[in-house]
Amino acid sequence: MFRHSKKIILTLLTLFSVLVIAGCSQGSNNSESSPAATTEVPKKVNDIEGEWKLTDIRNSIQSIYSLFEIDEVQFGYFLTIFDDLDMRLKVNGDKVEVSYSTDLNNFSNNLYKGTNKKDSAEVFKTNLFKRTKELADKYKTNKATLDVTTGAFSFYAPGTINDTDKTMSFQEPLNFNMSFPMTLTETYDPITYKYELKDNLLLVSLDGIDSKTQQPAHAELRFERVTGSENNTAATTTKQTASLDGKWELINSSDAFLRGLFYRLHDQYERKLLLQVYWNTLKNLKPTITISGNKATYEGSVNLTDAYNSIYEYHKKNAKIKLEPKEEYIRTYYFNNMIKTNLSASKYSKIDIDEANYTVHTVIPDGIVNTDRNIITFDNPMAISDLVIFSNFSIAMLDTDYNYTIDGDILTLTYERHETGRRFNIYYELKFKKVQN
């Protein structure tokens, strides 16, 4: 009996030893592959992970305005409305959130200045708040709240990131105070924006065809990364300041020309059409400034064939009467009547007009460079044809001072002037890059 029991015990011990050895062997194998077996798959982190803050606000906002019908006076008042907007964009894996809070009292006051004052400011604000709340309450995915007694407004939009396609998708568009939705369709339709990293900025953009004008339209928001304390700035590198002498080429043409078109295109039929048509024609132009000692020369050219063809085709499609032949129509209503007449006042500029090809080449010589005051003065303001004039609202005939600064190989010219009879300033910032010899 004992021997039989002993055999059973020895058999069990042997089996136990085999299991222990097998267990150790299996445990050893698991230890080698344990991260894959026991650890959750790490969240995918893309190159825009983290928090971003809206920057370069005026240029971002003016691109949104290009989607709407806004005259030059409204634009002047509206350009600075969102200067203090603290819009944040947060990316977490494949999720994105956009949010901000603001005071609609300031927004209402500025809107009131730029509209026909049929009602008092208080009545205007009451109606605006009511309309804003009605629009906000229609959201299904986005969230917008307004306290009509205080004017406190908040906005929140959740979305998703497609890192492969470089897109952000939202069930409802981004919207500025329920007055300027960033969309070419309806206010509550799903929307997909493109995004890219460029020059340390996150660009969130919308491209498409405007349903009314049938012209390409573009809107773009620019965000800078929030890293640690917002007082921290990126490490600066010492850049060698370029000599003022030499040739400089405009590099922010898209922003500068859109600003100029907003200021200039007034009292014209189909204002938004002309804004979009001319902007698409001008946005890639690169006028230059050449500086030698205390002298400066500005030079810029534009061919308007594509713009005029687009304008004519639009009017031909929408006209209730038969139009003149295209060449006659363009010369009568645009090229001869507008450009040749308006540019004749620029007596200090050398303007070469090619009537056969709708081309205008402008040279403004004898600009004065004052290095003590950092000012460049031209007898006529810098301009592209008569479409964009980097001055006030008037035609291109006034002597104009531009303040300048140099940062590395970037020459920045600024112009700011209060528009007579208005309560806003006209402001330009023109960035030129040194052209290598």
PDB file of C-alpha atoms in Angstrom, residues 16 25 80 96 142 379 389 400 415 434:
ATOM      1  CA  PHE A  16       4.246  18.788 -11.296  1.00  0.00           C
ATOM      2  CA  SER A  25       9.501  28.155 -20.243  1.00  0.00           C
ATOM      3  CA  THR A  80     -10.576  94.504 -36.283  1.00  0.00           C
ATOM      4  CA  VAL A  96      -9.961  67.704 -32.728  1.00  0.00           C
ATOM      5  CA  ASN A 142     -21.503  71.951 -32.174  1.00  0.00           C
ATOM      6  CA  ASP A 379       5.189 110.260 -55.251  1.00  0.00           C
ATOM      7  CA  ILE A 389      -3.543 100.657 -54.261  1.00  0.00           C
ATOM      8  CA  THR A 400       2.711 108.051 -49.798  1.00  0.00           C
ATOM      9  CA  TYR A 415       1.066 101.837 -44.183  1.00  0.00           C
ATOM     10  CA  LYS A 434      15.641  89.843 -50.715  1.00  0.00           C
TER      11      LYS A 434
END
